[in-house]
Amino acid sequence: MKSILRITFCAMLGLLLWRPAAAQLSISVSFAPPALPVYEQPACPGEGYMWVPGYWAYDSDIEDYYWVPGTWVMAPQRGLLWTPAWWGWDNDGYRFHDGYWANEVGYYGGIDYGYGYSGRGYEGGRWENDHFYYNRAVTNVNVTNVRNVYEDRTVIVNRTENRVSYNGGQGGVMMRATPQEERVMHERHFPPAQPQIQNRTMARSNPEFRASRNQGRPPIAATARPAEFRGRAVVPAKAAGAPYHPPANRAERGSGNEPNGANAANQRREQEQQRAAEQQKATQQQRAVQQRNQEQQRTAQQHNEQQRATQQRNQEQQRAAEQQRNKEQQQQRTAQQHNEQQRAVQQRNQEQQRNEEQQRAAEQRNQQQQRAAQQHQEQQKAQQQRQEQQRAAEQRKGEQQQQVQQRAAQQRTQEQQRAVQQQAQQREQQQRQEQQQQRATQQQAQQRAQEQRQAQQRNEEQQRVAQQRQQQQQQQQRQQQQAARQEMNAEKQQQAQQRQQQQKQQAEQRRSEQQNVTRQRQQEQPKPQPQQHPKERPPQQ
């Protein structure tokens, strides 16, 4: 089989086991994979599921790319994160790098798979205290099913129209690995889980997932769980990431459902049919010739029979040669598989030897560490003994010092007791003196109290006398005030009488004056004269 791909298997033990391994398939293809399709992320089915984005894989049997749907997968262990698979240009072809599980996200070619995988790291969630928390800003999470959520919109990246799915080469992503990503690439890894492998195998077996069929727009772009290609949780691709233009020979080979051997058989049949048609034309011509010349017909028939025999022999030889070729190809394939298996076995043996050497080195290190630990323990015991001896000597010295201090303390206490007794005697004498003084002061206080009582009594009597005097004075003042009021009232009555008299006198004077005035007026009036003509009035005086 003529193919432009190189396939090398570098498998290690434990591809399907959950122990650290670097088993992955290294594939190199001459033409680039299609662009990433446009699709929506299905909702997370529950807590603990990690998002594994979809990618384009390659089938060497049909020489065509096929789409592996994105899906939610349970992490093999707590604290592990997924590094997606990616394609990258390597000298003369595009090399496939399979994904893996690790404590940190490694390098995946800078491919923007979306939903947290923007080209570096993973922003769709993080581990906290053995629980995975989902970032609602970039992942599709239902709060009723998943409660460990947070929202960080600073990680949102506006994707461009370029949905390229490979690194390097013509039109690829130009992003190199950072030192941290390179470190993660060489650290401890876990291979894809068994559900991920089932998801890839089912996608490979479905012809509709091939790029030559769907033209970069697969019918199923993502699922809620691995290998579940039916139901409501299945998400189709909205559109292809870019127009897909594979090489002509690859498109013809990938679009067929039969292998290369079946295509060759079809070609043989077509050749045989063409040959049969040619033979029919030749027989018709021979019949016309037979009518003209029977002898020539017989010779022609013989010649034709010989040709047919030679043709049949040639066909049989071609068939045998093709069968031999097929057998040789199968033998080559089996030999390649056998060689690959032997290489894998050799690599396993080498790894086992390395592991045994590492175990031996570890045992030697453990023995050395045990010896060093024993020596250290012995040294510690010796130091402990020395410390105990020192402590005993110090305790003895301390006891002696304590005895001396106790004796001195006893003497001091005795002296203090004596001084205290003397002080107590002095205090008793002082108390007696103070009691005598208190008694004298009490007597003086009693005398003073009696004097104060007498003075109070005197003051009270004086106050009573003063009050009586004040009352008498007040009565006298009241009487005087009443007499003054009476006098005032009498004066007021007299004044009122006087005013009445004056008013009467004034009224009489006015009357007399009015009478005098009326008399004078009467006297001054002229006597009546005879009437005159109004024109001849006398002059007024």
XYZ file of C-alpha atoms in Angstrom:
541
model
C 0.000 0.000 0.000
C 1.435 3.321 -1.156
C 1.093 5.821 1.729
C 2.796 9.103 2.654
C 2.438 8.664 6.426
C 4.947 7.386 8.911
C 3.565 5.420 11.834
C 5.715 4.608 14.843
C 4.244 3.016 17.965
C 5.887 4.073 21.248
C 3.580 2.232 23.663
C 4.313 1.397 27.289
C 2.608 -0.861 29.809
C -0.545 0.455 31.314
C -2.363 2.158 28.387
C -5.677 1.125 29.920
C -4.482 1.175 33.563
C -4.410 4.241 35.825
C -0.724 4.387 36.444
C 1.695 6.991 35.062
C 2.592 6.338 31.461
C 3.730 8.156 28.357
C 1.970 5.827 25.898
C 0.757 7.696 22.838
C 0.538 7.165 19.111
C 2.911 9.279 17.001
C 1.441 9.926 13.520
C 2.751 12.170 10.754
C 0.485 13.203 7.836
C 1.473 15.157 4.724
C -1.662 17.379 4.595
C -3.168 19.547 7.364
C -6.311 18.652 9.380
C -9.578 20.590 8.877
C -10.491 23.637 10.931
C -12.325 23.236 14.248
C -16.122 23.209 13.701
C -18.481 25.676 15.364
C -20.567 24.067 18.112
C -22.032 24.742 21.551
C -20.866 23.036 24.715
C -23.411 20.624 26.289
C -24.333 21.124 29.953
C -22.136 19.455 32.572
C -23.893 16.239 33.725
C -22.658 16.477 37.337
C -19.868 17.323 39.754
C -16.416 15.881 39.063
C -16.774 15.856 35.255
C -13.992 17.530 33.248
C -14.474 19.029 29.779
C -12.418 17.313 27.030
C -12.692 19.352 23.777
C -13.232 17.676 20.418
C -10.375 17.271 17.921
C -9.526 15.816 14.480
C -7.863 12.375 14.532
C -6.414 10.432 11.569
C -7.245 6.921 10.315
C -4.287 5.420 8.436
C -6.424 2.606 6.962
C -8.669 4.964 4.992
C -6.116 7.811 4.901
C -8.605 10.399 6.121
C -9.275 12.606 9.147
C -12.290 11.950 11.402
C -13.830 14.052 14.178
C -13.707 12.923 17.843
C -16.613 14.698 19.630
C -15.955 16.792 22.715
C -17.411 15.326 25.905
C -17.490 15.484 29.714
C -15.236 12.873 31.391
C -14.631 11.985 35.033
C -11.046 12.726 36.071
C -9.032 9.545 36.858
C -7.858 11.079 40.125
C -8.625 14.170 42.164
C -6.430 17.106 41.284
C -5.724 16.033 37.673
C -6.302 18.333 34.679
C -6.613 17.480 30.977
C -4.152 18.639 28.319
C -5.910 18.411 24.882
C -4.508 16.597 21.838
C -3.060 18.734 19.032
C -1.398 18.667 15.585
C 1.931 20.352 14.844
C 4.184 20.725 11.803
C 7.371 18.620 12.068
C 9.837 19.033 9.159
C 7.948 17.080 6.462
C 4.466 16.505 7.874
C 1.878 17.234 10.554
C 2.538 15.224 13.702
C -0.208 14.189 16.137
C 0.311 14.702 19.902
C -2.171 12.809 22.045
C -3.706 14.368 25.175
C -2.899 13.336 28.740
C -3.874 13.870 32.388
C -1.483 15.641 34.768
C -1.431 17.877 37.829
C -1.053 20.912 35.539
C -2.150 21.725 31.989
C 0.746 21.379 29.571
C 1.410 22.623 26.059
C -1.257 21.914 23.401
C 0.075 23.937 20.479
C -1.672 27.188 21.373
C -4.885 25.872 19.750
C -7.982 27.796 20.860
C -10.476 24.986 21.518
C -12.786 27.346 23.455
C -14.701 26.809 26.694
C -11.668 27.435 28.904
C -8.963 26.129 26.527
C -7.867 29.442 24.961
C -4.399 28.257 23.879
C -2.585 28.317 27.227
C -3.722 26.590 30.382
C -7.341 26.007 31.355
C -9.646 28.750 32.694
C -12.842 26.667 32.880
C -12.362 25.706 36.535
C -9.937 24.819 39.321
C -9.415 22.264 42.107
C -9.989 23.404 45.712
C -9.838 20.980 48.670
C -10.403 17.861 46.494
C -13.434 19.501 44.828
C -13.548 20.931 41.307
C -15.118 24.400 40.969
C -16.505 25.439 37.551
C -16.196 28.918 36.024
C -19.701 29.793 34.793
C -18.295 32.573 32.593
C -16.788 30.092 30.068
C -18.474 26.715 30.787
C -22.078 25.494 30.511
C -23.019 24.492 34.077
C -26.499 23.981 35.549
C -26.583 25.191 39.161
C -29.204 22.582 40.098
C -26.784 19.755 39.223
C -23.493 21.446 40.130
C -23.135 23.770 43.114
C -19.359 24.269 43.162
C -19.290 27.236 40.790
C -17.777 30.703 40.516
C -17.740 33.413 37.837
C -14.599 35.086 36.481
C -15.241 37.074 33.293
C -11.670 38.382 33.076
C -10.611 35.140 31.340
C -13.064 35.551 28.447
C -11.213 35.804 25.129
C -12.970 37.085 21.999
C -12.295 34.402 19.382
C -11.455 35.441 15.847
C -12.778 33.817 12.674
C -9.590 31.740 12.387
C -10.417 28.298 13.853
C -7.222 26.584 12.739
C -6.594 23.210 14.407
C -2.796 22.826 14.067
C 0.445 24.544 15.059
C 3.130 25.660 12.621
C 3.263 24.968 8.909
C 1.271 26.985 6.392
C -1.468 29.009 8.114
C -0.933 27.335 11.508
C -0.794 28.857 14.998
C 2.629 30.327 15.789
C 2.854 29.832 19.540
C 5.716 28.105 21.336
C 5.719 26.320 24.661
C 6.685 28.228 27.812
C 9.298 26.811 30.235
C 6.499 25.814 32.603
C 4.632 23.963 29.823
C 7.832 22.164 28.780
C 8.352 21.117 32.380
C 4.817 19.697 32.514
C 5.458 17.814 29.231
C 8.364 15.909 30.848
C 6.646 15.275 34.192
C 4.426 12.401 35.299
C 1.433 11.783 32.960
C -1.717 9.665 32.853
C -3.012 8.395 29.466
C -6.600 8.952 28.247
C -9.244 7.126 30.256
C -11.125 4.110 28.938
C -14.308 6.167 28.187
C -12.187 8.532 26.086
C -10.774 5.599 24.100
C -14.300 4.239 23.535
C -15.428 7.680 22.382
C -12.577 7.785 19.819
C -13.095 4.219 18.542
C -16.836 4.760 17.994
C -16.125 8.002 16.134
C -13.574 6.210 13.962
C -16.047 3.478 13.034
C -18.727 5.965 11.915
C -18.202 7.056 8.244
C -20.236 10.241 8.852
C -17.490 11.577 11.096
C -14.890 11.496 8.285
C -13.784 14.851 6.927
C -14.272 13.756 3.323
C -17.946 13.042 4.112
C -18.914 15.979 6.355
C -16.524 18.561 4.805
C -15.410 19.772 8.235
C -18.947 19.896 9.712
C -19.535 16.659 11.690
C -23.126 15.633 12.508
C -22.183 15.187 16.191
C -19.719 17.773 17.518
C -20.095 17.189 21.289
C -21.878 14.924 23.793
C -22.690 15.083 27.485
C -21.006 11.719 28.161
C -18.425 9.692 26.213
C -19.627 7.390 23.390
C -23.283 8.523 23.777
C -24.128 9.540 20.207
C -27.904 9.522 20.680
C -30.335 11.503 22.820
C -31.023 15.100 23.712
C -27.512 15.741 25.002
C -26.027 15.289 21.494
C -24.896 18.621 19.998
C -24.423 18.925 16.191
C -21.965 21.302 14.567
C -23.469 24.635 13.513
C -20.970 25.155 10.715
C -17.511 24.204 9.539
C -14.658 26.299 10.885
C -13.404 26.905 7.334
C -13.871 25.372 3.867
C -12.166 21.978 3.679
C -10.113 21.193 0.544
C -8.249 17.875 0.940
C -5.927 16.487 -1.757
C -7.819 14.816 -4.631
C -6.338 11.347 -4.177
C -6.975 11.499 -0.391
C -10.573 12.581 -0.882
C -11.280 9.705 -3.298
C -9.684 7.143 -1.006
C -11.276 8.493 2.160
C -14.766 8.793 0.700
C -14.969 5.060 -0.203
C -16.359 2.643 2.339
C -14.243 -0.310 1.031
C -10.513 -0.858 1.676
C -7.813 -0.588 -1.002
C -7.996 -4.321 -1.853
C -11.695 -4.024 -2.741
C -10.969 -1.001 -4.984
C -8.350 -3.070 -6.865
C -10.851 -5.920 -7.377
C -13.343 -3.432 -8.834
C -10.694 -2.179 -11.227
C -9.985 -5.762 -12.340
C -13.647 -6.394 -12.995
C -13.873 -3.266 -15.123
C -10.840 -4.408 -17.108
C -12.387 -7.813 -17.662
C -15.651 -6.242 -18.823
C -13.770 -4.040 -21.275
C -11.898 -7.065 -22.579
C -15.145 -9.006 -22.976
C -16.655 -6.167 -24.996
C -13.619 -6.133 -27.247
C -13.902 -9.873 -27.718
C -17.518 -9.577 -28.753
C -16.604 -7.056 -31.425
C -13.863 -9.351 -32.668
C -16.259 -12.324 -32.925
C -18.690 -10.278 -34.977
C -15.938 -9.398 -37.390
C -14.858 -13.028 -37.520
C -18.365 -14.152 -38.429
C -18.387 -11.783 -41.384
C -15.058 -13.167 -42.457
C -16.342 -16.758 -42.038
C -19.107 -16.029 -44.511
C -16.546 -14.920 -47.054
C -14.113 -17.631 -46.413
C -14.814 -20.704 -44.321
C -11.246 -21.774 -44.284
C -10.132 -18.448 -42.993
C -12.818 -18.745 -40.350
C -11.476 -22.041 -39.142
C -7.954 -20.695 -38.953
C -9.267 -17.563 -37.287
C -11.228 -19.652 -34.804
C -8.159 -21.629 -33.948
C -6.186 -18.447 -33.633
C -8.911 -16.971 -31.442
C -9.007 -20.042 -29.268
C -5.281 -19.812 -28.835
C -5.599 -16.132 -27.944
C -8.336 -16.907 -25.461
C -6.197 -19.558 -23.858
C -3.289 -17.183 -23.644
C -5.578 -14.490 -22.229
C -6.969 -16.843 -19.624
C -3.456 -17.899 -18.744
C -2.416 -14.269 -18.486
C -5.459 -13.466 -16.321
C -4.737 -16.406 -14.060
C -1.118 -15.329 -13.798
C -2.215 -11.754 -12.994
C -4.613 -13.055 -10.359
C -1.890 -15.208 -8.857
C 0.494 -12.248 -8.934
C -2.100 -10.050 -7.241
C -2.752 -12.728 -4.627
C 0.975 -12.979 -4.031
C 1.152 -9.213 -3.732
C -1.714 -9.239 -1.245
C -0.020 -12.004 0.688
C 3.239 -10.084 0.651
C 1.450 -6.956 1.834
C -0.240 -8.908 4.614
C 3.091 -10.460 5.514
C 4.648 -7.006 5.543
C 1.869 -5.744 7.757
C 2.195 -8.693 10.102
C 5.970 -8.223 10.054
C 5.539 -4.549 10.855
C 3.111 -5.394 13.645
C 5.487 -8.078 14.885
C 8.379 -5.611 14.750
C 6.312 -3.015 16.532
C 5.314 -5.557 19.164
C 8.937 -6.563 19.563
C 9.917 -2.926 19.891
C 7.184 -2.414 22.439
C 8.354 -5.542 24.309
C 11.942 -4.321 24.152
C 10.885 -0.957 25.429
C 8.878 -2.649 28.176
C 11.868 -4.767 29.083
C 14.099 -1.711 29.086
C 11.634 0.115 31.271
C 11.412 -2.882 33.580
C 15.202 -2.969 33.769
C 15.232 0.738 34.459
C 12.558 0.280 37.101
C 14.539 -2.566 38.664
C 17.700 -0.444 38.645
C 15.768 2.399 40.157
C 14.339 0.045 42.767
C 17.826 -1.240 43.547
C 19.124 2.300 43.794
C 16.158 3.155 45.979
C 16.855 0.111 48.188
C 20.507 1.110 48.497
C 19.439 4.617 49.322
C 16.991 3.267 51.871
C 19.723 1.105 53.422
C 22.092 4.052 53.542
C 19.337 6.161 55.006
C 18.582 3.436 57.573
C 22.256 3.231 58.508
C 22.476 6.970 58.760
C 19.273 6.935 60.794
C 20.728 4.270 63.144
C 23.931 6.262 63.563
C 21.876 9.342 64.110
C 19.797 7.482 66.705
C 22.924 6.264 68.468
C 24.321 9.767 68.482
C 21.042 11.018 69.809
C 21.099 8.375 72.557
C 24.655 9.386 73.524
C 23.631 13.003 73.534
C 20.590 12.119 75.620
C 22.788 10.287 78.139
C 25.144 13.228 78.311
C 22.256 15.563 78.704
C 20.802 13.357 81.464
C 24.151 13.359 83.307
C 24.394 17.093 82.952
C 20.827 17.404 84.135
C 21.583 15.187 87.185
C 24.649 17.288 88.068
C 22.681 20.428 87.596
C 19.903 18.997 89.759
C 22.414 18.211 92.528
C 23.861 21.669 92.355
C 20.378 23.063 92.303
C 19.391 20.989 95.365
C 22.438 22.201 97.288
C 21.729 25.732 96.313
C 18.116 25.233 97.274
C 19.155 23.949 100.737
C 21.424 26.948 101.288
C 18.705 29.226 100.062
C 16.169 27.488 102.325
C 18.380 27.990 105.377
C 18.916 31.616 104.525
C 15.207 31.921 103.880
C 14.429 30.349 107.301
C 16.740 32.814 109.042
C 15.176 35.623 107.099
C 11.699 34.414 108.013
C 12.633 34.203 111.696
C 14.028 37.717 111.629
C 11.020 38.865 109.763
C 8.732 37.175 112.288
C 10.555 38.917 115.148
C 10.296 42.218 113.380
C 6.652 41.506 112.712
C 6.051 40.742 116.390
C 7.742 43.988 117.391
C 5.742 45.849 114.869
C 2.595 44.152 116.173
C 3.400 45.251 119.747
C 4.040 48.792 118.574
C 0.788 48.681 116.652
C -1.062 47.494 119.810
C 0.371 50.387 121.802
C -0.574 52.761 119.058
C -4.041 51.254 118.956
C -4.416 51.733 122.714
C -3.341 55.345 122.436
C -5.658 55.799 119.545
C -8.521 54.249 121.536
C -7.850 56.666 124.421
C -7.755 59.541 122.008
C -10.957 58.276 120.453
C -12.622 58.144 123.880
C -11.520 61.701 124.629
C -12.737 62.832 121.287
C -16.026 61.054 121.870
C -16.475 62.832 125.200
C -15.644 66.139 123.580
C -18.063 65.304 120.825
C -20.779 64.514 123.346
C -20.157 67.800 125.127
C -20.230 69.623 121.850
C -23.429 67.824 120.943
C -25.049 68.894 124.237
C -23.900 72.444 123.677
C -25.224 72.352 120.166
C -28.545 71.024 121.427
C -28.777 73.809 123.987
C -27.838 76.322 121.366
C -30.458 74.870 119.085
C -33.062 75.097 121.815
C -32.065 78.687 122.427
C -32.218 79.445 118.775
C -35.580 77.790 118.530
C -36.916 79.870 121.423
C -35.455 82.984 119.886
C -36.981 82.048 116.598
C -40.348 81.492 118.274
C -40.151 84.866 120.000
C -39.085 86.461 116.755
C -41.941 84.792 114.957
C -44.410 85.996 117.569
C -43.004 89.488 117.248
C -43.207 89.295 113.512
C -46.800 88.111 113.758
C -47.638 90.983 116.112
C -45.902 93.448 113.830
C -47.731 92.007 110.859
C -51.076 92.396 112.715
C -50.208 95.947 113.584
C -49.220 96.643 110.021
C -52.459 95.122 108.827
C -54.431 97.293 111.255
C -52.499 100.363 110.180
C -53.092 99.496 106.551
C -56.784 99.055 107.207
C -56.920 102.438 109.023
C -54.982 104.062 106.145
C -57.406 102.497 103.711
C -60.343 103.755 105.675
C -58.814 107.239 105.770
C -58.172 107.059 102.067
C -61.736 105.999 101.452
C -62.995 108.887 103.606
C -60.779 111.304 101.735
C -62.003 109.897 98.448
C -65.613 110.340 99.597
C -64.898 113.920 100.643
C -63.192 114.609 97.332
C -66.147 113.120 95.488
C -68.544 115.290 97.476
C -66.398 118.301 96.779
C -66.355 117.468 93.096
C -70.119 117.091 93.096
C -70.469 120.432 94.795
C -68.069 122.034 92.378
C -69.940 120.542 89.474
C -73.206 121.826 90.846
C -71.705 125.266 91.345
C -70.261 125.232 87.841
C -73.605 124.152 86.437
C -75.357 126.967 88.305
C -72.753 129.428 87.056
C -73.260 128.251 83.494
C -76.989 128.587 83.857
C -76.691 132.083 85.257
C -74.248 133.013 82.509
C -76.592 131.640 79.868
C -79.437 133.534 81.365
C -77.392 136.740 81.354
C -76.389 136.123 77.753
C -79.957 135.619 76.688
C -80.980 138.751 78.484
C -78.298 140.779 76.822
C -79.253 139.445 73.391
C -82.830 140.287 74.044
C -81.881 143.714 75.041
C -79.653 144.224 72.031
C -82.258 143.218 69.458
C -83.853 146.376 67.616
C -87.465 147.159 67.603
C -89.592 146.203 64.539
C -89.870 148.852 61.703
C -92.227 149.239 58.715
C -91.580 147.134 55.698
C -89.683 148.683 52.758
C -89.105 147.779 49.107
C -86.480 145.259 48.768
C -84.434 147.519 46.514
C -84.304 150.215 49.128
C -82.738 148.508 52.027
C -81.088 150.457 54.745
C -77.377 150.057 55.102
C -76.307 147.541 57.542
C -74.586 148.582 60.692
